[in-house]
Short mmCIF file of C-alpha atoms in Angstrom, two decimals:
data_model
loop_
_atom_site.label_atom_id
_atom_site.label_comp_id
_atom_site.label_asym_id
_atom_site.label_seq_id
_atom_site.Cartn_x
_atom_site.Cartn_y
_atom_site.Cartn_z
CA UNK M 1 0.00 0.00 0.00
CA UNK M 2 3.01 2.15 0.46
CA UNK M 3 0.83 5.64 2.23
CA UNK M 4 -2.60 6.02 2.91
CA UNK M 5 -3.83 9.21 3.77
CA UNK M 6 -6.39 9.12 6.47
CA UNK M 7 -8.70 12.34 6.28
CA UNK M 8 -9.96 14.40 9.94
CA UNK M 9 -13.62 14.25 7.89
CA UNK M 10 -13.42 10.17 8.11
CA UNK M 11 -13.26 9.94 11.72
CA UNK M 12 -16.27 8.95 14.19
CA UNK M 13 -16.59 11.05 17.04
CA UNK M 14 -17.14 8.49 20.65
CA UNK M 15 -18.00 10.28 23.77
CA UNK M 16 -15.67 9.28 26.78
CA UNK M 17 -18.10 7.53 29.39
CA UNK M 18 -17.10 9.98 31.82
CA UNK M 19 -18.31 12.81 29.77
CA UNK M 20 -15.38 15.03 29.47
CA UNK M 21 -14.01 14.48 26.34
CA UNK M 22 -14.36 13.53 22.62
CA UNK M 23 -12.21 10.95 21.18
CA UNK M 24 -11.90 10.43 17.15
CA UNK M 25 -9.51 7.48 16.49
CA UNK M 26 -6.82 7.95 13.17
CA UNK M 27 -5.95 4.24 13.26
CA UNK M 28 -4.73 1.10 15.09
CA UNK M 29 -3.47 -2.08 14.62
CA UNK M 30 -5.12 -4.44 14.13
CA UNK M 31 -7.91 -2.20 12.93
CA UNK M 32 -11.08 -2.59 15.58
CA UNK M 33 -9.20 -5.02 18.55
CA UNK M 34 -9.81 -4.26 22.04
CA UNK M 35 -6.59 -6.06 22.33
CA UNK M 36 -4.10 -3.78 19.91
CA UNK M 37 -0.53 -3.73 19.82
CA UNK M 38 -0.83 0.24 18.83
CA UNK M 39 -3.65 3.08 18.41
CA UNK M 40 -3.24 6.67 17.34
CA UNK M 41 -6.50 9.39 17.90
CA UNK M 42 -7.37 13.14 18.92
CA UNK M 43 -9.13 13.79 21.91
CA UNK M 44 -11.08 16.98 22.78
CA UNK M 45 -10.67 17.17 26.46
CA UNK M 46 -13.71 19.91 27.35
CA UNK M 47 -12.97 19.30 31.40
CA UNK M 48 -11.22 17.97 34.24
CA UNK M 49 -11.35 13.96 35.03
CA UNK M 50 -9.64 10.70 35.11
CA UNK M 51 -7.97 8.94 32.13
CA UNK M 52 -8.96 5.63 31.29
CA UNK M 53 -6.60 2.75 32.44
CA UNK M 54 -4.57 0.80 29.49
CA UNK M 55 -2.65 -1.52 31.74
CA UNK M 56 0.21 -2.96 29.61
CA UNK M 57 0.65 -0.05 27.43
CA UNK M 58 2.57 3.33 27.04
CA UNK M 59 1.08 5.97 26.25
CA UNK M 60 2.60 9.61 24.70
CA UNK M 61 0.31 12.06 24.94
CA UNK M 62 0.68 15.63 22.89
CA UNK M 63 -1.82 19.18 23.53
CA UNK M 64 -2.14 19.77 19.84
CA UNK M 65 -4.29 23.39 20.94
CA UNK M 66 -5.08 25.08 23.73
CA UNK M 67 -3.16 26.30 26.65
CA UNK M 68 -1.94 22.63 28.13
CA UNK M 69 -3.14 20.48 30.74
CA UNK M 70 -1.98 19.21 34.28
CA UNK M 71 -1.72 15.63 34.18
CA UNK M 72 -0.91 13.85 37.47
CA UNK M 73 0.18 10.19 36.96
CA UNK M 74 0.04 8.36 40.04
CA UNK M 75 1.97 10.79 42.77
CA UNK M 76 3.59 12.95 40.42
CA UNK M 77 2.31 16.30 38.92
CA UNK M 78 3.58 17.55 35.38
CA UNK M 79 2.45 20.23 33.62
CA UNK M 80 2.32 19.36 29.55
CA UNK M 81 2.71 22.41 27.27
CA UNK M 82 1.35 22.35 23.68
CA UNK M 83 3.43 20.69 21.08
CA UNK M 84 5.74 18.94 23.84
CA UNK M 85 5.13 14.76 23.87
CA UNK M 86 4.66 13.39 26.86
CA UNK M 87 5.57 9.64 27.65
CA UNK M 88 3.30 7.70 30.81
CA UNK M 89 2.57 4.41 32.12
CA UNK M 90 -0.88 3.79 30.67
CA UNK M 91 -1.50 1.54 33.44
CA UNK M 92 -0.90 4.63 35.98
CA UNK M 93 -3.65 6.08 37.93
CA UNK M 94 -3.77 9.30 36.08
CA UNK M 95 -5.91 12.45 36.09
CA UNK M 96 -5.94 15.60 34.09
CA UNK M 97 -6.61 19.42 35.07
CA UNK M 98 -7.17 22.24 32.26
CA UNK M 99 -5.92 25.48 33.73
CA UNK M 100 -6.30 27.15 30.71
CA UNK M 101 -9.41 25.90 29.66
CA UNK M 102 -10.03 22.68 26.65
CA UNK M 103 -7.68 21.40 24.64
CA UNK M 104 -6.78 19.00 21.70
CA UNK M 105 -4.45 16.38 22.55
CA UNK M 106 -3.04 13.34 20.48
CA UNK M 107 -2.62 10.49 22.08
CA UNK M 108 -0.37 7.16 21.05
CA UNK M 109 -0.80 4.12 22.84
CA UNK M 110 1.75 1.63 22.25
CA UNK M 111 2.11 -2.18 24.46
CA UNK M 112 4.48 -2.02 27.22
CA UNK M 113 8.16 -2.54 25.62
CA UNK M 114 6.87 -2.01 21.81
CA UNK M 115 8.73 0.90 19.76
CA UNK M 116 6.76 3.99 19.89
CA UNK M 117 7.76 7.77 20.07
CA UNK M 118 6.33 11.01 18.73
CA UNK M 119 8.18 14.10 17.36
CA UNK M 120 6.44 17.03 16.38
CA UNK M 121 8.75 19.19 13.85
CA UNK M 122 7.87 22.65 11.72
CA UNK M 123 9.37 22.61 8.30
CA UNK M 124 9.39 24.71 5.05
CA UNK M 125 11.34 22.25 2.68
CA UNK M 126 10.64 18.92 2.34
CA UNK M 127 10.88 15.95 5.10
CA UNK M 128 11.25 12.44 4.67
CA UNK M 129 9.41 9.65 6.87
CA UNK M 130 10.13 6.33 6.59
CA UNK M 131 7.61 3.77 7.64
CA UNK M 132 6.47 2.37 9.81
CA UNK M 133 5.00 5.50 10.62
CA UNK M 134 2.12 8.10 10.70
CA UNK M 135 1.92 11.32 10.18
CA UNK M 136 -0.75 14.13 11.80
CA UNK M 137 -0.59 17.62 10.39
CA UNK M 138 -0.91 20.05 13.26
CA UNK M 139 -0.51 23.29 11.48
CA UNK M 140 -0.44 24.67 7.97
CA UNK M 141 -1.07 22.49 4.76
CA UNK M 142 1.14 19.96 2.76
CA UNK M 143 1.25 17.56 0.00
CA UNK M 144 1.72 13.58 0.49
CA UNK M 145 1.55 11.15 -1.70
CA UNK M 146 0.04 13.69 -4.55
CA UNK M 147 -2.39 14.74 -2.25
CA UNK M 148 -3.04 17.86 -0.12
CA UNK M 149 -3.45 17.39 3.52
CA UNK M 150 -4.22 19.70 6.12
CA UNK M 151 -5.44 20.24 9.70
CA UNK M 152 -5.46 17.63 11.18
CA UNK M 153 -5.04 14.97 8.38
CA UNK M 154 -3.13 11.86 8.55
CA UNK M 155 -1.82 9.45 6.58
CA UNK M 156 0.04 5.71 7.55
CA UNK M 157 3.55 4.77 5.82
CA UNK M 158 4.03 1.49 5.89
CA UNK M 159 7.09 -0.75 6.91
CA UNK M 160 9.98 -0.32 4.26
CA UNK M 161 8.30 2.75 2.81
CA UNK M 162 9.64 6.17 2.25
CA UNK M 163 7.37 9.14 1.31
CA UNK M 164 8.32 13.21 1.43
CA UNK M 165 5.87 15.41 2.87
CA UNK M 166 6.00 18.87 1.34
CA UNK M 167 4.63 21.19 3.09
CA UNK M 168 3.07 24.79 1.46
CA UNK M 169 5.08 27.55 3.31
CA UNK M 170 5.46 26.48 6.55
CA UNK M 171 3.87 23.78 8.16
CA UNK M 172 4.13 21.55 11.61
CA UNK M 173 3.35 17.81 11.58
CA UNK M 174 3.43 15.23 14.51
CA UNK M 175 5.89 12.26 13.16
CA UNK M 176 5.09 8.81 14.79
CA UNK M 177 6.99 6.10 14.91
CA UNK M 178 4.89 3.46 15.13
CA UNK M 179 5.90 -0.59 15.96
#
């Protein structure tokens, strides 16, 4: 398949049972297991509240917009600014605060000891990513693949692939490195 590009319109919106949130998954693998090895989404985190527990799992949580959150994770307290990945126990007790009001986070959960990591990087020239990967634009516009993507877009590369993304002027994209 080489890169699919996964558009923001495509995603379901799933209410967190709590009520404090929005979450629209981008992808995970395999597709629709309660028992993945990896899942990428966006959350819209309208309030204060407890995360869910993924016991087994790693978690690296980014504040795409807004001001940032509080998160504490079991008996530590750290304060996550926007565009700064945080790493976590998934498994962790863990609750969130919103000084500043809501925010748009992305969130990768990986299993426990599985390769995972995000990097979020502003560009003007081109950038290559080499799979296995994805890719969530965060700011600006681009072309992948030979198509445009934008806010907030994303696309899979798959193992052994290599794709450019191009951005128009200057754009910032969240680079995953998935399992």
């Amino acid at each position: 398949m080489g890169v699919t590009v996964l558009p923001a319109a495509d995603r379901v919106a799933v209410a967190w049972r709590n009520g404090g949130g929005i979450t629209r998954e981008i992808a995970a693998f395999p597709a629709g297991a309660d028992d993945f090895q990896w899942r990428l989404s966006i959350a819209d985190v309208a309030a204060d509240g407890p995360f869910s527990a993924f016991a087994g799992y790693r978690r690296v949580i980014t504040v795409l917009t807004g001001a940032g959150m509080r998160l504490t994770v079991g008996d530590a307290v750290h304060d996550i600014r926007p565009l700064q990945p945080f790493e976590f126990d998934g498994g962790a007790l863990t609750t969130c605060t919103l000084p500043g009001g809501p925010i748009t986070d992305l969130n990768l959960i990986v299993r426990a000891g599985a390769r995972g990591a995000v990097r979020v990087i502003e560009t003007s020239g081109p950038l290559a990513v080499t799979g296995p990967a994805a890719i969530v634009m965060v700011r600006g516009a681009a072309t992948l693949a030979g198509r445009e993507v934008g806010v907030p877009d994303a696309a899979l590369v798959d193992r052994a692939t290599v794709t450019t993304l191009r951005p128009v002027g200057t754009a910032t994209a969240a680079l995953i490195d998935l399992p």
